[in-house]
Amino acid sequence: MTAPGSGRGIGNGESAAEITTTFVGLPRDTFRILHVSTGNVCRSPITERLTRHFVKERLGILGGGLIVESAGTWGHEGAPMEANAETVLADFGADASGFTGRELLDEHVIRADLVLTATRDHRAQVISMGHSAGLRTFTLKEFTRLVKAIDPATLPPLDDGVVIRARALVRAAAALRGWLLAPTAEADEVYDPYGAPLPFFRSIGDEIHEALDPVVTALTGVPART
């Protein structure tokens, strides 16, 4: 399933034709995070919109060249977000408006500086598309585990810009991969709540929130407000 975001410049919303004609000239003062799941109507929309929300909470804005979007390996092009996913976002105070699903395209992977997938299968599918995606593609929980092991003092300060800090974070995480293995195969999975009742959606939302919190803290250098 796939999911574009809302406004241009901060997420999904471009047509496939627009993406195809613009990605080549994308300026390097941007850092694009791509969240990937299957249908892009449940997990990746939740992760996309929560990432935006938590960055805004830390920095007051979503900007500085940071772009957050999502797509699905079997994405429902143009489909709305699942109603239970919207409810989960509302629980966190995040904006679910303006979302439409996208199918994952080569152009999305080419443009992405960091790809975070719901499962290991999604990660494998992204990497199999080529485009030197291996060093910048992780499952969400895998990336969280690696980020937790990185000393924040080794990252560029936010004064240097969130883009520079984000690029350094991805390089550091990639360097640790292979040294910090998951305790179990399931530890890196976010399971699909599609068709499940709201309580299960909320449990998945809590998992995503727990995984995103240290990632956004590392990206911004600002911890969550307690």
PDB file of C-alpha atoms in Angstrom:
ATOM      1  CA  MET A   1       0.000   0.000   0.000  1.00  0.00           C
ATOM      2  CA  THR A   2       1.204   3.481  -0.679  1.00  0.00           C
ATOM      3  CA  ALA A   3       0.739   6.853   0.828  1.00  0.00           C
ATOM      4  CA  PRO A   4       1.583  10.324  -0.311  1.00  0.00           C
ATOM      5  CA  GLY A   5       1.529  12.999   2.263  1.00  0.00           C
ATOM      6  CA  SER A   6      -0.076  16.341   2.465  1.00  0.00           C
ATOM      7  CA  GLY A   7       1.523  19.561   1.285  1.00  0.00           C
ATOM      8  CA  ARG A   8       4.207  19.879  -1.361  1.00  0.00           C
ATOM      9  CA  GLY A   9       7.697  20.187   0.065  1.00  0.00           C
ATOM     10  CA  ILE A  10       7.009  18.405   3.340  1.00  0.00           C
ATOM     11  CA  GLY A  11       5.652  15.092   2.198  1.00  0.00           C
ATOM     12  CA  ASN A  12       3.728  13.068  -0.322  1.00  0.00           C
ATOM     13  CA  GLY A  13       1.360  14.722  -2.688  1.00  0.00           C
ATOM     14  CA  GLU A  14       3.284  14.923  -5.944  1.00  0.00           C
ATOM     15  CA  SER A  15       2.057  12.945  -8.900  1.00  0.00           C
ATOM     16  CA  ALA A  16       4.245  10.189 -10.327  1.00  0.00           C
ATOM     17  CA  ALA A  17       4.928  12.377 -13.349  1.00  0.00           C
ATOM     18  CA  GLU A  18       6.011  15.290 -11.182  1.00  0.00           C
ATOM     19  CA  ILE A  19       8.299  13.036  -9.163  1.00  0.00           C
ATOM     20  CA  THR A  20       9.851  11.608 -12.312  1.00  0.00           C
ATOM     21  CA  THR A  21      10.620  15.028 -13.745  1.00  0.00           C
ATOM     22  CA  THR A  22      11.894  16.707 -10.574  1.00  0.00           C
ATOM     23  CA  PHE A  23      13.928  14.215  -8.545  1.00  0.00           C
ATOM     24  CA  VAL A  24      17.070  14.594 -10.657  1.00  0.00           C
ATOM     25  CA  GLY A  25      17.435  18.255  -9.786  1.00  0.00           C
ATOM     26  CA  LEU A  26      16.603  17.905  -6.098  1.00  0.00           C
ATOM     27  CA  PRO A  27      18.886  20.257  -4.130  1.00  0.00           C
ATOM     28  CA  ARG A  28      21.302  18.667  -1.691  1.00  0.00           C
ATOM     29  CA  ASP A  29      20.169  20.952   1.128  1.00  0.00           C
ATOM     30  CA  THR A  30      17.275  18.581   1.742  1.00  0.00           C
ATOM     31  CA  PHE A  31      17.050  15.306   3.646  1.00  0.00           C
ATOM     32  CA  ARG A  32      14.209  13.034   2.627  1.00  0.00           C
ATOM     33  CA  ILE A  33      12.857  10.300   4.917  1.00  0.00           C
ATOM     34  CA  LEU A  34      10.734   7.646   3.219  1.00  0.00           C
ATOM     35  CA  HIS A  35       8.561   5.334   5.335  1.00  0.00           C
ATOM     36  CA  VAL A  36       7.571   2.094   3.602  1.00  0.00           C
ATOM     37  CA  SER A  37       4.943  -0.532   4.414  1.00  0.00           C
ATOM     38  CA  THR A  38       2.690  -2.724   2.259  1.00  0.00           C
ATOM     39  CA  GLY A  39      -0.475  -0.825   1.397  1.00  0.00           C
ATOM     40  CA  ASN A  40       0.521   2.655   2.578  1.00  0.00           C
ATOM     41  CA  VAL A  41      -2.797   3.043   4.361  1.00  0.00           C
ATOM     42  CA  CYS A  42      -1.899   1.899   7.906  1.00  0.00           C
ATOM     43  CA  ARG A  43       1.673   1.625   9.189  1.00  0.00           C
ATOM     44  CA  SER A  44       3.602   3.954   6.897  1.00  0.00           C
ATOM     45  CA  PRO A  45       0.998   6.765   7.063  1.00  0.00           C
ATOM     46  CA  ILE A  46       1.058   6.552  10.859  1.00  0.00           C
ATOM     47  CA  THR A  47       4.861   6.611  10.864  1.00  0.00           C
ATOM     48  CA  GLU A  48       5.063   9.450   8.353  1.00  0.00           C
ATOM     49  CA  ARG A  49       2.632  11.705  10.159  1.00  0.00           C
ATOM     50  CA  LEU A  50       4.016  10.909  13.630  1.00  0.00           C
ATOM     51  CA  THR A  51       7.537  11.711  12.432  1.00  0.00           C
ATOM     52  CA  ARG A  52       6.358  15.094  11.182  1.00  0.00           C
ATOM     53  CA  HIS A  53       4.424  15.710  14.380  1.00  0.00           C
ATOM     54  CA  PHE A  54       7.304  14.835  16.711  1.00  0.00           C
ATOM     55  CA  VAL A  55       9.807  16.925  14.737  1.00  0.00           C
ATOM     56  CA  LYS A  56       7.445  19.887  14.948  1.00  0.00           C
ATOM     57  CA  GLU A  57       7.094  19.320  18.694  1.00  0.00           C
ATOM     58  CA  ARG A  58      10.887  19.430  19.094  1.00  0.00           C
ATOM     59  CA  LEU A  59      11.715  22.262  16.699  1.00  0.00           C
ATOM     60  CA  GLY A  60       8.463  24.209  16.450  1.00  0.00           C
ATOM     61  CA  ILE A  61       8.431  23.659  12.676  1.00  0.00           C
ATOM     62  CA  LEU A  62       8.987  20.911  10.162  1.00  0.00           C
ATOM     63  CA  GLY A  63      11.557  22.451   7.901  1.00  0.00           C
ATOM     64  CA  GLY A  64      15.227  23.060   7.596  1.00  0.00           C
ATOM     65  CA  GLY A  65      15.226  20.846   4.514  1.00  0.00           C
ATOM     66  CA  LEU A  66      13.685  17.830   6.250  1.00  0.00           C
ATOM     67  CA  ILE A  67      11.026  16.100   4.111  1.00  0.00           C
ATOM     68  CA  VAL A  68       8.969  13.155   5.408  1.00  0.00           C
ATOM     69  CA  GLU A  69       6.831  10.978   3.148  1.00  0.00           C
ATOM     70  CA  SER A  70       5.681   7.383   2.649  1.00  0.00           C
ATOM     71  CA  ALA A  71       4.781   4.747   0.072  1.00  0.00           C
ATOM     72  CA  GLY A  72       3.771   1.088  -0.109  1.00  0.00           C
ATOM     73  CA  THR A  73       5.281  -1.918  -1.846  1.00  0.00           C
ATOM     74  CA  TRP A  74       1.740  -2.851  -2.866  1.00  0.00           C
ATOM     75  CA  GLY A  75       0.403   0.600  -2.318  1.00  0.00           C
ATOM     76  CA  HIS A  76      -3.187   1.573  -2.933  1.00  0.00           C
ATOM     77  CA  GLU A  77      -2.562   4.526  -5.224  1.00  0.00           C
ATOM     78  CA  GLY A  78      -4.828   7.405  -4.262  1.00  0.00           C
ATOM     79  CA  ALA A  79      -6.469   5.522  -1.383  1.00  0.00           C
ATOM     80  CA  PRO A  80      -7.308   7.278   1.889  1.00  0.00           C
ATOM     81  CA  MET A  81      -5.684   6.342   5.146  1.00  0.00           C
ATOM     82  CA  GLU A  82      -7.507   3.673   7.147  1.00  0.00           C
ATOM     83  CA  ALA A  83      -9.976   5.216   9.606  1.00  0.00           C
ATOM     84  CA  ASN A  84      -8.349   3.448  12.570  1.00  0.00           C
ATOM     85  CA  ALA A  85      -4.975   4.854  11.519  1.00  0.00           C
ATOM     86  CA  GLU A  86      -6.489   8.342  11.554  1.00  0.00           C
ATOM     87  CA  THR A  87      -7.791   7.681  15.062  1.00  0.00           C
ATOM     88  CA  VAL A  88      -4.341   6.600  16.237  1.00  0.00           C
ATOM     89  CA  LEU A  89      -2.843   9.810  14.867  1.00  0.00           C
ATOM     90  CA  ALA A  90      -5.545  11.832  16.575  1.00  0.00           C
ATOM     91  CA  ASP A  91      -4.622  10.114  19.868  1.00  0.00           C
ATOM     92  CA  PHE A  92      -1.148  11.648  19.513  1.00  0.00           C
ATOM     93  CA  GLY A  93      -2.420  15.010  18.322  1.00  0.00           C
ATOM     94  CA  ALA A  94      -0.950  14.435  14.851  1.00  0.00           C
ATOM     95  CA  ASP A  95      -2.482  15.658  11.594  1.00  0.00           C
ATOM     96  CA  ALA A  96      -3.956  12.961   9.333  1.00  0.00           C
ATOM     97  CA  SER A  97      -5.490  15.336   6.784  1.00  0.00           C
ATOM     98  CA  GLY A  98      -4.720  15.390   3.079  1.00  0.00           C
ATOM     99  CA  PHE A  99      -3.264  11.917   2.899  1.00  0.00           C
ATOM    100  CA  THR A 100      -3.512   9.706  -0.187  1.00  0.00           C
ATOM    101  CA  GLY A 101      -1.755   6.408  -0.782  1.00  0.00           C
ATOM    102  CA  ARG A 102       1.164   5.865  -3.145  1.00  0.00           C
ATOM    103  CA  GLU A 103       2.746   2.851  -4.743  1.00  0.00           C
ATOM    104  CA  LEU A 104       6.498   2.663  -4.136  1.00  0.00           C
ATOM    105  CA  LEU A 105       8.395   3.741  -7.250  1.00  0.00           C
ATOM    106  CA  ASP A 106      12.064   3.752  -8.179  1.00  0.00           C
ATOM    107  CA  GLU A 107      12.019   7.545  -8.002  1.00  0.00           C
ATOM    108  CA  HIS A 108      10.983   7.472  -4.347  1.00  0.00           C
ATOM    109  CA  VAL A 109      13.945   5.266  -3.448  1.00  0.00           C
ATOM    110  CA  ILE A 110      16.370   7.290  -5.562  1.00  0.00           C
ATOM    111  CA  ARG A 111      15.357  10.531  -3.835  1.00  0.00           C
ATOM    112  CA  ALA A 112      15.343   9.147  -0.289  1.00  0.00           C
ATOM    113  CA  ASP A 113      18.259   9.818   2.046  1.00  0.00           C
ATOM    114  CA  LEU A 114      16.809   7.421   4.616  1.00  0.00           C
ATOM    115  CA  VAL A 115      14.297   4.629   4.048  1.00  0.00           C
ATOM    116  CA  LEU A 116      12.593   3.189   7.128  1.00  0.00           C
ATOM    117  CA  THR A 117      10.463   0.089   6.563  1.00  0.00           C
ATOM    118  CA  ALA A 118       7.888  -1.670   8.687  1.00  0.00           C
ATOM    119  CA  THR A 119       9.405  -5.144   8.243  1.00  0.00           C
ATOM    120  CA  ARG A 120      12.511  -6.960   7.036  1.00  0.00           C
ATOM    121  CA  ASP A 121      10.619  -8.078   3.927  1.00  0.00           C
ATOM    122  CA  HIS A 122       9.921  -4.461   3.031  1.00  0.00           C
ATOM    123  CA  ARG A 123      13.589  -3.638   3.597  1.00  0.00           C
ATOM    124  CA  ALA A 124      14.614  -6.474   1.276  1.00  0.00           C
ATOM    125  CA  GLN A 125      12.174  -5.283  -1.386  1.00  0.00           C
ATOM    126  CA  VAL A 126      13.532  -1.734  -1.263  1.00  0.00           C
ATOM    127  CA  ILE A 127      17.139  -2.923  -1.454  1.00  0.00           C
ATOM    128  CA  SER A 128      16.281  -5.246  -4.350  1.00  0.00           C
ATOM    129  CA  MET A 129      15.204  -2.199  -6.362  1.00  0.00           C
ATOM    130  CA  GLY A 130      18.861  -1.169  -6.509  1.00  0.00           C
ATOM    131  CA  HIS A 131      19.844   2.516  -6.538  1.00  0.00           C
ATOM    132  CA  SER A 132      22.539   1.854  -3.873  1.00  0.00           C
ATOM    133  CA  ALA A 133      19.762   1.743  -1.288  1.00  0.00           C
ATOM    134  CA  GLY A 134      21.393  -0.773   1.051  1.00  0.00           C
ATOM    135  CA  LEU A 135      23.325   1.642   3.256  1.00  0.00           C
ATOM    136  CA  ARG A 136      20.335   3.942   3.767  1.00  0.00           C
ATOM    137  CA  THR A 137      17.531   1.411   4.204  1.00  0.00           C
ATOM    138  CA  PHE A 138      16.637  -0.011   7.609  1.00  0.00           C
ATOM    139  CA  THR A 139      13.590  -1.338   9.341  1.00  0.00           C
ATOM    140  CA  LEU A 140      12.272   1.296  11.715  1.00  0.00           C
ATOM    141  CA  LYS A 141      13.079  -0.766  14.793  1.00  0.00           C
ATOM    142  CA  GLU A 142      16.510  -1.687  13.454  1.00  0.00           C
ATOM    143  CA  PHE A 143      17.324   1.977  12.955  1.00  0.00           C
ATOM    144  CA  THR A 144      16.097   2.762  16.455  1.00  0.00           C
ATOM    145  CA  ARG A 145      18.374   0.093  17.937  1.00  0.00           C
ATOM    146  CA  LEU A 146      21.381   1.473  16.065  1.00  0.00           C
ATOM    147  CA  VAL A 147      20.567   5.103  16.885  1.00  0.00           C
ATOM    148  CA  LYS A 148      20.410   4.299  20.597  1.00  0.00           C
ATOM    149  CA  ALA A 149      24.022   3.099  20.403  1.00  0.00           C
ATOM    150  CA  ILE A 150      25.305   6.330  18.839  1.00  0.00           C
ATOM    151  CA  ASP A 151      26.828   8.926  21.152  1.00  0.00           C
ATOM    152  CA  PRO A 152      24.919  12.177  20.422  1.00  0.00           C
ATOM    153  CA  ALA A 153      28.124  14.110  21.087  1.00  0.00           C
ATOM    154  CA  THR A 154      29.613  12.582  17.920  1.00  0.00           C
ATOM    155  CA  LEU A 155      26.878  14.095  15.738  1.00  0.00           C
ATOM    156  CA  PRO A 156      27.039  17.619  14.278  1.00  0.00           C
ATOM    157  CA  PRO A 157      25.178  20.192  16.392  1.00  0.00           C
ATOM    158  CA  LEU A 158      21.769  21.323  15.233  1.00  0.00           C
ATOM    159  CA  ASP A 159      23.319  24.751  14.610  1.00  0.00           C
ATOM    160  CA  ASP A 160      24.917  23.129  11.550  1.00  0.00           C
ATOM    161  CA  GLY A 161      21.445  22.300  10.273  1.00  0.00           C
ATOM    162  CA  VAL A 162      19.164  19.290  10.590  1.00  0.00           C
ATOM    163  CA  VAL A 163      20.198  18.039   7.123  1.00  0.00           C
ATOM    164  CA  ILE A 164      23.878  17.751   8.020  1.00  0.00           C
ATOM    165  CA  ARG A 165      23.017  16.148  11.350  1.00  0.00           C
ATOM    166  CA  ALA A 166      20.635  13.666   9.699  1.00  0.00           C
ATOM    167  CA  ARG A 167      23.193  12.592   7.096  1.00  0.00           C
ATOM    168  CA  ALA A 168      25.767  11.986   9.823  1.00  0.00           C
ATOM    169  CA  LEU A 169      23.228   9.955  11.788  1.00  0.00           C
ATOM    170  CA  VAL A 170      22.555   7.649   8.837  1.00  0.00           C
ATOM    171  CA  ARG A 171      26.283   7.137   8.208  1.00  0.00           C
ATOM    172  CA  ALA A 172      26.850   6.289  11.863  1.00  0.00           C
ATOM    173  CA  ALA A 173      23.930   3.847  11.936  1.00  0.00           C
ATOM    174  CA  ALA A 174      25.110   2.122   8.753  1.00  0.00           C
ATOM    175  CA  ALA A 175      28.583   1.713  10.264  1.00  0.00           C
ATOM    176  CA  LEU A 176      27.107  -0.063  13.293  1.00  0.00           C
ATOM    177  CA  ARG A 177      24.966  -2.476  11.318  1.00  0.00           C
ATOM    178  CA  GLY A 178      26.331  -5.982  11.652  1.00  0.00           C
ATOM    179  CA  TRP A 179      27.707  -5.224  15.100  1.00  0.00           C
ATOM    180  CA  LEU A 180      24.360  -4.713  16.851  1.00  0.00           C
ATOM    181  CA  LEU A 181      22.123  -7.563  15.781  1.00  0.00           C
ATOM    182  CA  ALA A 182      18.461  -7.919  16.733  1.00  0.00           C
ATOM    183  CA  PRO A 183      17.872 -10.219  19.721  1.00  0.00           C
ATOM    184  CA  THR A 184      15.194 -12.048  17.719  1.00  0.00           C
ATOM    185  CA  ALA A 185      14.007 -11.941  14.122  1.00  0.00           C
ATOM    186  CA  GLU A 186      10.687 -10.495  15.277  1.00  0.00           C
ATOM    187  CA  ALA A 187      12.357  -7.638  17.147  1.00  0.00           C
ATOM    188  CA  ASP A 188      12.677  -5.582  13.970  1.00  0.00           C
ATOM    189  CA  GLU A 189       9.087  -6.070  12.774  1.00  0.00           C
ATOM    190  CA  VAL A 190       6.069  -3.778  12.988  1.00  0.00           C
ATOM    191  CA  TYR A 191       3.126  -6.034  12.238  1.00  0.00           C
ATOM    192  CA  ASP A 192       0.308  -5.085   9.893  1.00  0.00           C
ATOM    193  CA  PRO A 193      -2.895  -3.936  11.636  1.00  0.00           C
ATOM    194  CA  TYR A 194      -4.889  -3.801   8.391  1.00  0.00           C
ATOM    195  CA  GLY A 195      -8.435  -5.011   9.094  1.00  0.00           C
ATOM    196  CA  ALA A 196      -7.782  -5.297  12.828  1.00  0.00           C
ATOM    197  CA  PRO A 197      -9.883  -3.600  15.528  1.00  0.00           C
ATOM    198  CA  LEU A 198      -8.916  -0.230  16.958  1.00  0.00           C
ATOM    199  CA  PRO A 199      -7.171  -1.615  20.086  1.00  0.00           C
ATOM    200  CA  PHE A 200      -4.649  -3.443  17.907  1.00  0.00           C
ATOM    201  CA  PHE A 201      -4.116  -0.310  15.797  1.00  0.00           C
ATOM    202  CA  ARG A 202      -3.441   1.601  18.997  1.00  0.00           C
ATOM    203  CA  SER A 203      -0.891  -1.003  20.128  1.00  0.00           C
ATOM    204  CA  ILE A 204       0.883  -0.634  16.768  1.00  0.00           C
ATOM    205  CA  GLY A 205       0.741   3.137  17.165  1.00  0.00           C
ATOM    206  CA  ASP A 206       2.401   2.812  20.568  1.00  0.00           C
ATOM    207  CA  GLU A 207       5.131   0.598  19.049  1.00  0.00           C
ATOM    208  CA  ILE A 208       5.785   3.132  16.320  1.00  0.00           C
ATOM    209  CA  HIS A 209       5.855   5.985  18.836  1.00  0.00           C
ATOM    210  CA  GLU A 210       8.337   4.120  21.035  1.00  0.00           C
ATOM    211  CA  ALA A 211      10.580   3.438  18.033  1.00  0.00           C
ATOM    212  CA  LEU A 212      10.359   6.962  16.621  1.00  0.00           C
ATOM    213  CA  ASP A 213      11.073   8.854  19.835  1.00  0.00           C
ATOM    214  CA  PRO A 214      14.843   8.161  20.015  1.00  0.00           C
ATOM    215  CA  VAL A 215      15.159   8.634  16.247  1.00  0.00           C
ATOM    216  CA  VAL A 216      13.575  12.097  16.319  1.00  0.00           C
ATOM    217  CA  THR A 217      15.613  12.995  19.400  1.00  0.00           C
ATOM    218  CA  ALA A 218      18.801  12.028  17.564  1.00  0.00           C
ATOM    219  CA  LEU A 219      17.742  13.910  14.433  1.00  0.00           C
ATOM    220  CA  THR A 220      16.893  17.120  16.243  1.00  0.00           C
ATOM    221  CA  GLY A 221      19.117  16.932  19.314  1.00  0.00           C
ATOM    222  CA  VAL A 222      16.033  17.759  21.372  1.00  0.00           C
ATOM    223  CA  PRO A 223      14.431  15.191  23.719  1.00  0.00           C
ATOM    224  CA  ALA A 224      10.686  14.790  23.964  1.00  0.00           C
ATOM    225  CA  ARG A 225       8.912  17.073  26.383  1.00  0.00           C
ATOM    226  CA  THR A 226       7.854  15.264  29.519  1.00  0.00           C
TER     227      THR A 226
END
